[in-house]
């Protein structure tokens, strides 16, 4: 994924300029600018309440009731993965995956997508019959079956246990390598951001306070020295002091 | 499609689900665990029949022992005898068909009108502005209080009876369907937006299935209300039907025929509720509730 870093491919997929969003008197996003290149994986960190979800919802066109200004360019083909899997309980798994997909080969594509997330054989299950991790994998399949140019994910693994989360990281990495969407992943987890992303942003005071390219080859090792340096750098931006990294 | 073609090239991060399924044992007896189970225990086979059977036993013993005066309550077997006589004469079938036909017509019209009104008012602000007020006013007036007016408008024939039943039925259908249309989780609305669903598809895939539980709840009330209003309209003015049969029997002090009529009402009520529940369970199989 790091190979997309150069951004030689021309126009960015996402272009945000001077974006302002406010709720009543409180301005949450205050002149935020951001570009995301084609196929680039960007992670967005920030304190709770800093406006990460607000930004993501603006990119997803879900904030028509929020007042604001600015320029916003996003591709038509985009998918959203929410923190909850958000499956329709009255649709079977496969129907959920191909929901709203108006193609003759929709069912076949849905099956392939379910196979990719390791859920072939569960096409006819009801969502209540799946575990939380399985439901979130269905949500991933539902997003990817649309071949998005932009994948927006708001803490998609926030509700999962640590082990499932690690496996989801592997899965997400593989899927992104194959489908090559640009990704904006909102997360609380600094390690998750550094493990997955080509570039990590920190949102603070309504604007991008830090923009750090992750120059570590994949797969990335949490114990790696460079990993540790970037982690402490990000934590400082997030207002958390850490012990200095000891030279190895 | 090309993006999906090299599935095999990547090692799966999760084992294939089909393997997991093989490991799931077939349904087993519930095990004892240390914790107290808060959901209900296992269902008792034919449990619903235990209570009524007990009542029947008490009734029989009371009749044999002479504790119950036959003029107050005839013995179960003499009620059965009367029922057999009535069937042999063809009277019971005749009255039953008349009553069932009235109830069915009233139900069909009431359900149709109630559903259509709920859809119009649930799916558009203008529809709600026009429809909801009148329905709420109608709801505040007990349907049975409208009978005198309906008799003046429709006479005392079938039209009045069916209209009364339909008016009683449409209220619960409307109220429940409308409220569940309006209480669809906004997260699903967002989902539909991000999936770029069209309006028609959104209604079909999200709104209508989401409102189905409410509709069925309304339907179960509706069936009860239909029988309730049937009883009343048949006793107000009728020349046939179970209610008429009961009213006539009252004039001649035939307690056994009254009991037969009541048993028939009970059976009709139970049967129709059973039918509604059958369809409810089939349509809502995706739900898991306390009763499972
Ligand atoms: N619908 C709303 N009405 C009013 N205020 C809102 C609304 N949505 C968000 N806010 C406010 O905007 C600010 C940013 O919210 P947002 O959800 O974007 O934060 P976040 O960075 O995603 O936080 P978290 O990490 O906790 O999810 C918060 O202070 C929140 O109270
Ligand atoms: Mg958030």
Coordinates of C-alpha atoms and ligand atoms in Angstrom, one line a residue:
Chain A
X1 CA 0.0 0.0 0.0
X2 CA 2.9 2.3 0.7
X3 CA 3.5 2.3 -3.0
X4 CA 0.5 4.6 -3.5
X5 CA 2.2 7.2 -1.4
X6 CA 3.7 9.1 -4.2
X7 CA 0.4 10.2 -5.6
X8 CA 1.7 10.3 -9.1
X9 CA -1.6 9.1 -10.4
X10 CA -3.0 12.6 -10.9
X11 CA -6.0 14.3 -9.4
X12 CA -6.8 13.3 -5.8
X13 CA -10.0 11.3 -5.2
X14 CA -11.0 13.4 -2.2
X15 CA -10.4 17.1 -2.1
X16 CA -11.6 19.2 0.9
X17 CA -10.9 22.9 1.1
X18 CA -11.7 25.3 4.0
X19 CA -14.4 23.0 5.3
X20 CA -16.5 24.5 8.1
X21 CA -19.1 22.6 10.1
X22 CA -20.8 23.9 13.2
X23 CA -23.6 22.8 15.5
X24 CA -25.3 26.0 16.8
X25 CA -22.6 28.3 18.2
X26 CA -19.9 25.6 18.3
X27 CA -17.7 25.4 15.3
X28 CA -16.4 21.8 15.1
X29 CA -14.6 21.9 11.7
X30 CA -12.9 25.2 11.2
X31 CA -11.4 25.7 7.7
X32 CA -10.2 22.1 7.3
X33 CA -8.3 21.1 4.1
X34 CA -7.4 17.6 3.1
X35 CA -6.6 15.7 -0.1
X36 CA -6.7 11.9 -0.4
X37 CA -5.0 10.3 -3.4
X38 CA -6.3 7.4 -5.4
X39 CA -5.9 4.2 -3.5
X40 CA -4.3 5.9 -0.5
X41 CA -5.0 4.6 3.0
X42 CA -5.5 7.4 5.4
X43 CA -6.1 7.0 9.1
X44 CA -7.7 9.9 11.1
X45 CA -6.9 10.2 14.8
X46 CA -8.2 12.8 17.2
X47 CA -9.4 13.3 20.7
X48 CA -13.0 12.3 21.4
X49 CA -15.3 15.1 20.3
X50 CA -12.6 16.6 18.0
X51 CA -14.9 16.2 15.0
X52 CA -13.7 13.0 13.3
X53 CA -17.2 11.7 12.8
X54 CA -18.4 15.1 11.7
X55 CA -15.7 15.1 9.0
X56 CA -16.5 11.6 7.9
X57 CA -20.2 12.3 7.7
X58 CA -19.5 15.3 5.6
X59 CA -17.5 13.2 3.2
X60 CA -20.3 10.6 3.2
X61 CA -23.0 13.3 2.3
X62 CA -24.8 12.4 5.5
X63 CA -24.8 15.9 7.0
X64 CA -27.3 17.9 5.0
X65 CA -28.8 19.2 8.2
X66 CA -25.5 20.6 9.5
X67 CA -24.6 24.2 8.8
X68 CA -21.3 24.9 7.2
X69 CA -19.3 26.0 4.2
X70 CA -16.3 25.0 2.1
X71 CA -15.5 22.9 -0.9
X72 CA -15.9 19.2 -0.9
X73 CA -15.1 16.8 -3.8
X74 CA -15.7 13.1 -3.3
X75 CA -16.2 10.3 -5.9
X76 CA -19.7 9.0 -6.5
X77 CA -18.6 5.4 -5.8
X78 CA -18.1 5.5 -2.1
X79 CA -19.1 3.2 0.7
X80 CA -19.4 3.7 4.5
X81 CA -18.6 1.2 7.2
X82 CA -20.2 2.3 10.5
X83 CA -19.1 1.4 14.0
X84 CA -22.2 -0.9 14.3
X85 CA -22.5 -3.3 11.4
X86 CA -25.9 -1.8 10.6
X87 CA -27.4 -4.9 8.9
X88 CA -31.1 -4.9 8.2
X89 CA -32.3 -7.6 10.7
X90 CA -35.1 -8.7 8.3
X91 CA -32.8 -9.5 5.4
X92 CA -30.6 -12.5 5.2
X93 CA -26.8 -12.1 5.1
X94 CA -26.5 -12.2 1.3
X95 CA -29.5 -9.9 0.8
X96 CA -27.8 -7.4 3.1
X97 CA -24.6 -7.6 1.1
X98 CA -26.2 -6.8 -2.2
X99 CA -28.7 -4.3 -0.7
X100 CA -29.5 -1.6 -3.3
X101 CA -27.1 -3.2 -5.8
X102 CA -29.0 -3.1 -9.1
X103 CA -27.0 -5.5 -11.2
X104 CA -28.0 -8.7 -12.9
X105 CA -24.9 -10.5 -11.3
X106 CA -25.5 -8.9 -7.9
X107 CA -26.1 -12.3 -6.1
X108 CA -23.0 -13.8 -7.6
X109 CA -20.9 -10.8 -6.6
X110 CA -22.3 -10.9 -3.2
X111 CA -21.3 -14.5 -2.8
X112 CA -17.8 -13.8 -3.9
X113 CA -17.6 -10.8 -1.5
X114 CA -18.8 -13.0 1.4
X115 CA -16.2 -15.6 0.5
X116 CA -13.5 -12.9 0.6
X117 CA -14.5 -12.1 4.2
X118 CA -14.5 -15.7 5.1
X119 CA -18.3 -16.1 5.4
X120 CA -19.2 -18.3 2.5
X121 CA -21.8 -20.8 3.7
X122 CA -23.6 -18.2 5.8
X123 CA -25.4 -16.5 3.0
X124 CA -28.8 -17.5 4.3
X125 CA -28.2 -16.8 8.0
X126 CA -30.2 -14.0 9.7
X127 CA -28.0 -11.2 11.1
X128 CA -29.0 -12.0 14.7
X129 CA -27.4 -15.4 14.2
X130 CA -23.9 -13.9 13.6
X131 CA -21.3 -12.8 16.1
X132 CA -20.3 -9.1 16.3
X133 CA -17.2 -9.8 14.3
X134 CA -19.0 -11.7 11.7
X135 CA -21.6 -9.0 11.4
X136 CA -18.9 -6.4 10.8
X137 CA -17.3 -8.7 8.1
X138 CA -20.7 -8.7 6.4
X139 CA -20.7 -4.9 6.6
X140 CA -17.2 -4.9 5.0
X141 CA -18.5 -7.2 2.2
X142 CA -21.4 -5.0 1.7
X143 CA -19.1 -2.0 1.2
X144 CA -16.6 -3.7 -1.1
X145 CA -19.1 -5.4 -3.3
X146 CA -19.8 -2.0 -4.7
X147 CA -16.1 -1.5 -5.8
X148 CA -15.9 1.9 -4.1
X149 CA -13.3 4.4 -5.1
X150 CA -13.5 5.7 -1.5
X151 CA -14.1 3.7 1.6
X152 CA -15.2 5.7 4.7
X153 CA -15.0 3.8 8.0
X154 CA -15.8 5.3 11.4
X155 CA -14.2 3.2 14.1
X156 CA -15.3 0.0 12.3
X157 CA -13.6 -2.3 14.8
X158 CA -14.3 -0.2 17.9
X159 CA -16.8 -2.8 19.3
X160 CA -14.6 -5.8 18.7
X161 CA -12.3 -7.7 21.0
X162 CA -8.6 -7.3 20.6
X163 CA -8.0 -10.6 18.9
X164 CA -10.8 -10.2 16.4
X165 CA -9.6 -6.7 15.8
X166 CA -6.1 -7.9 14.8
X167 CA -7.6 -10.4 12.4
X168 CA -9.9 -7.7 11.0
X169 CA -6.7 -5.6 10.3
X170 CA -5.2 -8.4 8.2
X171 CA -8.5 -8.8 6.4
X172 CA -8.9 -5.1 5.7
X173 CA -5.3 -4.9 4.5
X174 CA -5.8 -7.8 2.1
X175 CA -9.1 -6.4 0.8
X176 CA -7.7 -2.9 0.3
X177 CA -4.7 -4.3 -1.5
X178 CA -7.0 -6.1 -3.9
X179 CA -9.8 -3.6 -4.4
X180 CA -7.5 -0.5 -4.1
X181 CA -10.1 2.0 -2.8
X182 CA -8.9 5.2 -1.2
X183 CA -9.6 4.7 2.5
X184 CA -10.4 7.2 5.3
X185 CA -10.3 5.2 8.6
X186 CA -11.4 7.0 11.7
X187 CA -9.9 5.3 14.8
X188 CA -9.0 5.9 18.4
X189 CA -6.3 3.3 18.3
X190 CA -2.9 4.8 17.4
X191 CA -1.4 1.3 16.8
X192 CA -4.2 0.5 14.4
X193 CA -3.6 3.7 12.5
X194 CA 0.2 3.1 12.2
X195 CA -0.3 -0.5 11.3
X196 CA -2.7 0.0 8.5
X197 CA -2.3 3.5 7.0
X198 CA -0.1 5.1 4.4
X199 CA -0.7 8.4 6.1
X200 CA -2.0 9.3 9.5
X201 CA -3.8 12.6 10.3
X202 CA -4.5 14.1 13.6
X203 CA -7.6 16.3 13.9
X204 CA -7.4 19.0 16.5
X205 CA -9.2 22.4 16.9
X206 CA -11.2 21.8 13.8
X207 CA -8.2 21.4 11.4
X208 CA -5.5 18.8 10.5
X209 CA -2.9 19.3 13.2
X210 CA -0.5 16.6 12.0
X211 CA 0.0 14.8 8.7
X212 CA 2.5 12.0 9.0
X213 CA 3.5 9.6 6.2
X214 CA 4.2 6.1 7.5
X215 CA 7.5 5.1 5.9
X216 CA 7.6 1.6 7.4
X217 CA 7.4 -1.3 4.9
X218 CA 4.5 -3.7 5.4
X219 CA 3.8 -6.0 7.2
X220 CA 4.5 -3.7 10.1
X221 CA 5.8 -4.9 13.4
X222 CA 4.6 -3.1 16.6
X223 CA 8.0 -3.6 18.2
X224 CA 9.8 -1.9 15.4
X225 CA 11.8 1.1 16.4
X226 CA 10.4 3.4 13.7
X227 CA 6.9 2.2 14.7
X228 CA 7.6 3.3 18.3
X229 CA 8.9 6.7 17.2
X230 CA 5.8 7.4 15.1
X231 CA 3.6 6.2 17.8
X232 CA 5.1 8.6 20.4
X233 CA 5.0 11.4 17.9
X234 CA 1.3 10.9 17.3
X235 CA 0.6 10.5 21.0
X236 CA 2.3 13.9 21.6
X237 CA 0.0 15.4 19.0
X238 CA -2.9 13.8 20.8
X239 CA -1.8 15.4 24.1
X240 CA -0.5 12.2 25.7
X241 CA 3.1 12.3 27.0
X242 CA 5.1 9.1 26.7
X243 CA 8.3 7.8 27.9
X244 CA 11.2 8.5 25.5
X245 CA 11.9 5.6 23.1
X246 CA 15.0 3.7 24.3
X247 CA 17.5 3.1 21.5
X248 CA 17.6 -0.6 20.6
Chain B
X1 CA -15.8 -8.4 -11.6
X2 CA -12.0 -8.6 -12.3
X3 CA -11.3 -7.2 -8.8
X4 CA -12.8 -10.4 -7.3
X5 CA -11.2 -12.9 -9.6
X6 CA -8.1 -13.8 -7.5
X7 CA -9.8 -14.9 -4.4
X8 CA -7.6 -17.9 -4.0
X9 CA -4.4 -15.9 -4.1
X10 CA -4.8 -14.5 -0.6
X11 CA -4.7 -16.5 2.5
X12 CA -8.0 -16.1 4.4
X13 CA -7.7 -14.0 7.6
X14 CA -10.6 -16.0 8.9
X15 CA -11.3 -19.7 8.5
X16 CA -14.1 -20.5 6.0
X17 CA -17.4 -20.5 7.8
X18 CA -18.4 -23.8 6.4
X19 CA -15.7 -25.4 8.6
X20 CA -17.2 -23.7 11.7
X21 CA -20.6 -25.0 10.8
X22 CA -19.4 -28.6 10.9
X23 CA -18.3 -28.0 14.4
X24 CA -21.7 -26.8 15.6
X25 CA -23.4 -29.8 17.3
X26 CA -27.0 -30.4 16.4
X27 CA -29.6 -29.0 18.8
X28 CA -29.0 -30.3 22.2
X29 CA -30.8 -30.4 25.5
X30 CA -30.3 -27.2 27.5
X31 CA -27.5 -27.7 30.1
X32 CA -27.6 -26.6 33.7
X33 CA -25.5 -23.5 34.2
X34 CA -24.7 -21.8 37.4
X35 CA -26.6 -18.6 36.4
X36 CA -30.2 -18.1 36.8
X37 CA -32.0 -18.0 33.5
X38 CA -34.1 -14.9 33.1
X39 CA -35.8 -15.9 29.9
X40 CA -38.8 -18.3 30.1
X41 CA -38.1 -22.0 30.4
X42 CA -39.0 -24.6 27.8
X43 CA -42.5 -24.5 26.4
X44 CA -44.9 -27.1 27.8
X45 CA -46.4 -29.2 25.0
X46 CA -50.1 -28.2 24.6
X47 CA -49.7 -26.0 27.6
X48 CA -52.4 -23.7 26.4
X49 CA -55.0 -26.5 26.9
X50 CA -54.2 -27.1 30.5
X51 CA -56.2 -24.2 32.0
X52 CA -59.4 -24.7 29.9
X53 CA -59.3 -28.5 30.6
X54 CA -59.1 -27.8 34.3
X55 CA -62.2 -25.5 34.1
X56 CA -64.1 -28.2 32.2
X57 CA -63.3 -30.7 34.9
X58 CA -64.5 -28.4 37.6
X59 CA -67.7 -27.7 35.6
X60 CA -68.4 -31.4 35.1
X61 CA -67.8 -32.3 38.7
X62 CA -70.0 -29.4 39.8
X63 CA -72.8 -30.6 37.5
X64 CA -72.6 -34.2 38.6
X65 CA -72.5 -33.3 42.3
X66 CA -75.6 -31.1 41.7
X67 CA -73.7 -28.0 42.9
X68 CA -74.5 -26.1 39.7
X69 CA -78.2 -25.5 38.9
X70 CA -78.8 -26.6 35.3
X71 CA -80.9 -23.4 34.7
X72 CA -77.9 -21.3 35.6
X73 CA -75.3 -23.5 33.8
X74 CA -76.3 -26.8 32.1
X75 CA -73.9 -29.7 32.3
X76 CA -71.2 -29.9 29.6
X77 CA -72.8 -33.0 28.0
X78 CA -76.2 -31.4 27.6
X79 CA -74.5 -28.4 26.0
X80 CA -72.8 -30.8 23.6
X81 CA -76.2 -32.5 23.0
X82 CA -77.8 -29.2 22.1
X83 CA -74.9 -28.4 19.8
X84 CA -75.4 -31.7 18.0
X85 CA -79.1 -31.0 17.6
X86 CA -78.5 -27.5 16.3
X87 CA -76.0 -28.9 13.8
X88 CA -78.4 -31.7 12.7
X89 CA -81.1 -29.1 12.1
X90 CA -78.6 -27.0 10.1
X91 CA -79.2 -23.9 12.3
X92 CA -75.7 -23.7 13.8
X93 CA -74.0 -23.8 10.4
X94 CA -76.3 -21.2 9.0
X95 CA -75.8 -18.7 11.9
X96 CA -72.1 -19.4 12.0
X97 CA -71.6 -18.7 8.2
X98 CA -73.6 -15.5 8.5
X99 CA -71.5 -14.3 11.4
X100 CA -68.2 -15.4 9.9
X101 CA -69.0 -13.7 6.6
X102 CA -69.9 -10.4 8.4
X103 CA -66.7 -10.5 10.4
X104 CA -64.6 -11.4 7.4
X105 CA -66.0 -8.5 5.3
X106 CA -65.5 -6.1 8.1
X107 CA -62.0 -7.3 8.7
X108 CA -61.0 -7.1 5.1
X109 CA -62.3 -3.6 4.6
X110 CA -61.0 -2.4 7.9
X111 CA -57.5 -3.8 7.3
X112 CA -57.3 -2.5 3.8
X113 CA -58.5 1.0 4.7
X114 CA -56.4 1.1 7.9
X115 CA -53.3 0.0 6.1
X116 CA -53.8 2.5 3.3
X117 CA -54.4 5.4 5.6
X118 CA -51.4 4.4 7.7
X119 CA -49.2 4.3 4.6
X120 CA -50.4 7.6 3.3
X121 CA -50.0 9.3 6.7
X122 CA -46.8 7.4 7.7
X123 CA -44.9 8.2 4.5
X124 CA -45.8 11.8 3.9
X125 CA -46.1 14.9 6.1
X126 CA -49.0 16.2 4.1
X127 CA -50.8 12.8 4.4
X128 CA -50.3 12.9 8.1
X129 CA -51.6 16.4 8.3
X130 CA -54.8 15.4 6.5
X131 CA -55.4 11.9 7.9
X132 CA -54.0 11.6 11.3
X133 CA -56.3 14.2 13.0
X134 CA -59.6 12.6 11.8
X135 CA -58.4 9.1 12.7
X136 CA -57.4 10.3 16.2
X137 CA -60.9 11.9 16.6
X138 CA -62.5 8.7 15.4
X139 CA -60.4 6.8 17.8
X140 CA -61.7 8.9 20.7
X141 CA -65.3 7.9 19.9
X142 CA -66.0 4.3 20.8
X143 CA -67.1 2.6 17.6
X144 CA -70.1 1.1 19.3
X145 CA -71.4 4.6 20.2
X146 CA -71.6 5.3 16.4
X147 CA -74.2 2.5 15.9
X148 CA -77.2 4.7 16.2
X149 CA -75.8 7.1 13.6
X150 CA -74.8 4.2 11.3
X151 CA -78.2 2.8 11.6
X152 CA -79.7 6.0 10.4
X153 CA -77.3 6.2 7.5
X154 CA -77.1 2.6 6.4
X155 CA -80.3 1.1 7.8
X156 CA -80.3 -2.0 9.8
X157 CA -79.0 -4.3 7.1
X158 CA -75.6 -5.9 6.4
X159 CA -74.1 -2.6 5.3
X160 CA -74.4 -1.1 8.8
X161 CA -73.0 -4.2 10.4
X162 CA -70.0 -4.5 8.1
X163 CA -69.3 -0.8 8.4
X164 CA -69.3 -0.9 12.2
X165 CA -66.9 -3.8 12.2
X166 CA -64.6 -2.2 9.7
X167 CA -64.5 1.1 11.6
X168 CA -63.5 -0.8 14.8
X169 CA -60.8 -2.8 12.9
X170 CA -59.1 0.1 11.1
X171 CA -58.2 1.9 14.2
X172 CA -55.6 -0.6 15.7
X173 CA -54.3 -1.3 12.2
X174 CA -53.8 2.4 11.6
X175 CA -52.3 3.2 15.0
X176 CA -49.8 0.4 15.1
X177 CA -48.7 0.5 11.4
X178 CA -48.4 4.3 11.5
X179 CA -46.3 4.4 14.6
X180 CA -43.9 1.7 13.4
X181 CA -43.6 3.4 10.1
X182 CA -42.6 6.5 11.9
X183 CA -40.2 4.8 14.4
X184 CA -37.9 3.2 11.8
X185 CA -34.4 3.5 13.2
X186 CA -32.7 6.6 11.6
X187 CA -29.5 4.6 11.3
X188 CA -31.2 2.5 8.7
X189 CA -32.2 5.6 6.8
X190 CA -28.6 6.7 6.8
X191 CA -27.6 3.3 5.6
X192 CA -30.1 3.5 2.7
X193 CA -28.7 6.9 1.8
X194 CA -25.1 5.7 1.7
X195 CA -26.1 2.7 -0.4
X196 CA -27.8 5.2 -2.8
X197 CA -31.1 3.4 -2.7
X198 CA -34.0 4.9 -4.7
X199 CA -37.1 6.0 -2.8
X200 CA -39.2 3.1 -4.0
X201 CA -36.5 0.6 -3.0
X202 CA -36.0 2.3 0.3
X203 CA -39.8 1.9 1.0
X204 CA -39.8 -1.7 -0.1
X205 CA -36.6 -2.9 1.5
X206 CA -36.4 -0.8 4.7
X207 CA -39.6 0.9 5.6
X208 CA -42.2 -1.8 4.9
X209 CA -40.4 -4.8 6.4
X210 CA -39.5 -2.6 9.4
X211 CA -43.2 -1.7 9.9
X212 CA -44.4 -5.3 9.6
X213 CA -44.1 -6.1 13.4
X214 CA -46.3 -3.1 14.1
X215 CA -48.8 -4.2 11.5
X216 CA -49.1 -7.7 12.9
X217 CA -49.6 -6.3 16.4
X218 CA -52.4 -4.1 15.0
X219 CA -53.8 -7.1 13.3
X220 CA -54.1 -9.1 16.5
X221 CA -56.0 -6.3 18.1
X222 CA -58.1 -5.9 15.0
X223 CA -59.3 -9.5 15.0
X224 CA -60.4 -9.2 18.7
X225 CA -62.2 -5.9 17.9
X226 CA -63.9 -7.5 14.9
X227 CA -65.5 -10.2 17.1
X228 CA -66.3 -7.7 19.8
X229 CA -68.3 -5.4 17.4
X230 CA -69.8 -8.4 15.7
X231 CA -71.4 -9.5 19.0
X232 CA -72.8 -6.1 19.6
X233 CA -74.2 -5.5 16.1
X234 CA -75.8 -8.9 16.0
X235 CA -77.6 -8.3 19.2
X236 CA -78.8 -4.9 18.2
X237 CA -80.7 -5.9 15.2
X238 CA -80.3 -9.1 13.2
X239 CA -82.3 -12.0 11.9
X240 CA -79.5 -14.4 11.7
X241 CA -76.0 -15.0 13.1
X242 CA -74.7 -16.4 16.3
X243 CA -75.5 -13.2 18.2
X244 CA -79.1 -13.4 17.0
X245 CA -79.3 -17.1 18.0
X246 CA -78.1 -16.2 21.5
X247 CA -80.5 -13.3 21.8
X248 CA -83.4 -15.5 20.8
X249 CA -82.4 -18.2 23.3
X250 CA -82.4 -15.6 26.0
X251 CA -86.0 -14.8 25.2
X252 CA -86.9 -18.5 25.8
X253 CA -84.5 -19.0 28.7
X254 CA -82.5 -21.6 26.8
X255 CA -79.2 -21.4 28.7
X256 CA -77.7 -24.4 26.8
X257 CA -78.1 -22.6 23.4
X258 CA -76.5 -19.4 24.9
X259 CA -73.6 -21.5 26.0
X260 CA -73.2 -23.1 22.6
X261 CA -73.2 -19.6 21.1
X262 CA -70.5 -18.5 23.5
X263 CA -68.4 -21.5 22.8
X264 CA -68.6 -20.8 19.1
X265 CA -67.5 -17.2 19.6
X266 CA -64.6 -18.4 21.7
X267 CA -63.6 -20.9 19.0
X268 CA -63.8 -18.3 16.3
X269 CA -61.7 -15.9 18.3
X270 CA -59.1 -18.5 19.1
X271 CA -58.9 -19.8 15.5
X272 CA -58.6 -16.4 14.0
X273 CA -55.9 -15.3 16.5
X274 CA -54.1 -18.6 15.7
X275 CA -54.2 -17.8 12.0
X276 CA -52.8 -14.3 12.6
X277 CA -50.0 -15.7 14.8
X278 CA -49.1 -18.3 12.2
X279 CA -48.6 -15.6 9.6
X280 CA -46.9 -13.4 12.1
X281 CA -44.3 -16.0 13.0
X282 CA -43.7 -16.9 9.4
X283 CA -43.2 -13.3 8.3
X284 CA -41.1 -12.3 11.3
X285 CA -38.8 -15.3 11.6
X286 CA -35.8 -13.0 11.7
X287 CA -36.8 -11.9 15.2
X288 CA -35.6 -13.4 18.4
X289 CA -37.9 -12.6 21.3
X290 CA -38.3 -13.6 24.9
X291 CA -40.8 -16.3 24.0
X292 CA -38.3 -18.3 21.9
Ligands
LIG1 N1 -26.0 16.2 15.8 C1 -25.2 17.0 16.7 N2 -25.8 18.0 17.3 C2 -25.0 18.8 18.1 N3 -23.7 18.6 18.3 C3 -23.1 17.6 17.7 C4 -23.8 16.7 16.9 N4 -23.0 15.8 16.4 C5 -21.8 16.1 16.9 N5 -21.9 17.1 17.7 C6 -20.8 17.7 18.5 O1 -19.7 17.9 17.6 C7 -18.5 17.6 18.3 C8 -17.7 16.6 17.4 O2 -18.4 15.4 17.4 P1 -17.9 14.1 16.6 O3 -18.9 13.1 16.7 O4 -17.5 14.5 15.2 O5 -16.6 13.7 17.5 P2 -15.6 12.5 17.2 O6 -14.3 13.1 17.0 O7 -16.1 11.6 16.3 O8 -15.6 11.9 18.7 P3 -15.5 10.4 19.1 O9 -14.1 10.0 19.0 O10 -15.9 10.4 20.5 O11 -16.4 9.6 18.2 C9 -18.8 17.0 19.6 O12 -18.5 18.0 20.6 C10 -20.3 16.8 19.6 O13 -20.9 17.1 20.8
LIG2 MG1 -17.0 9.6 16.3

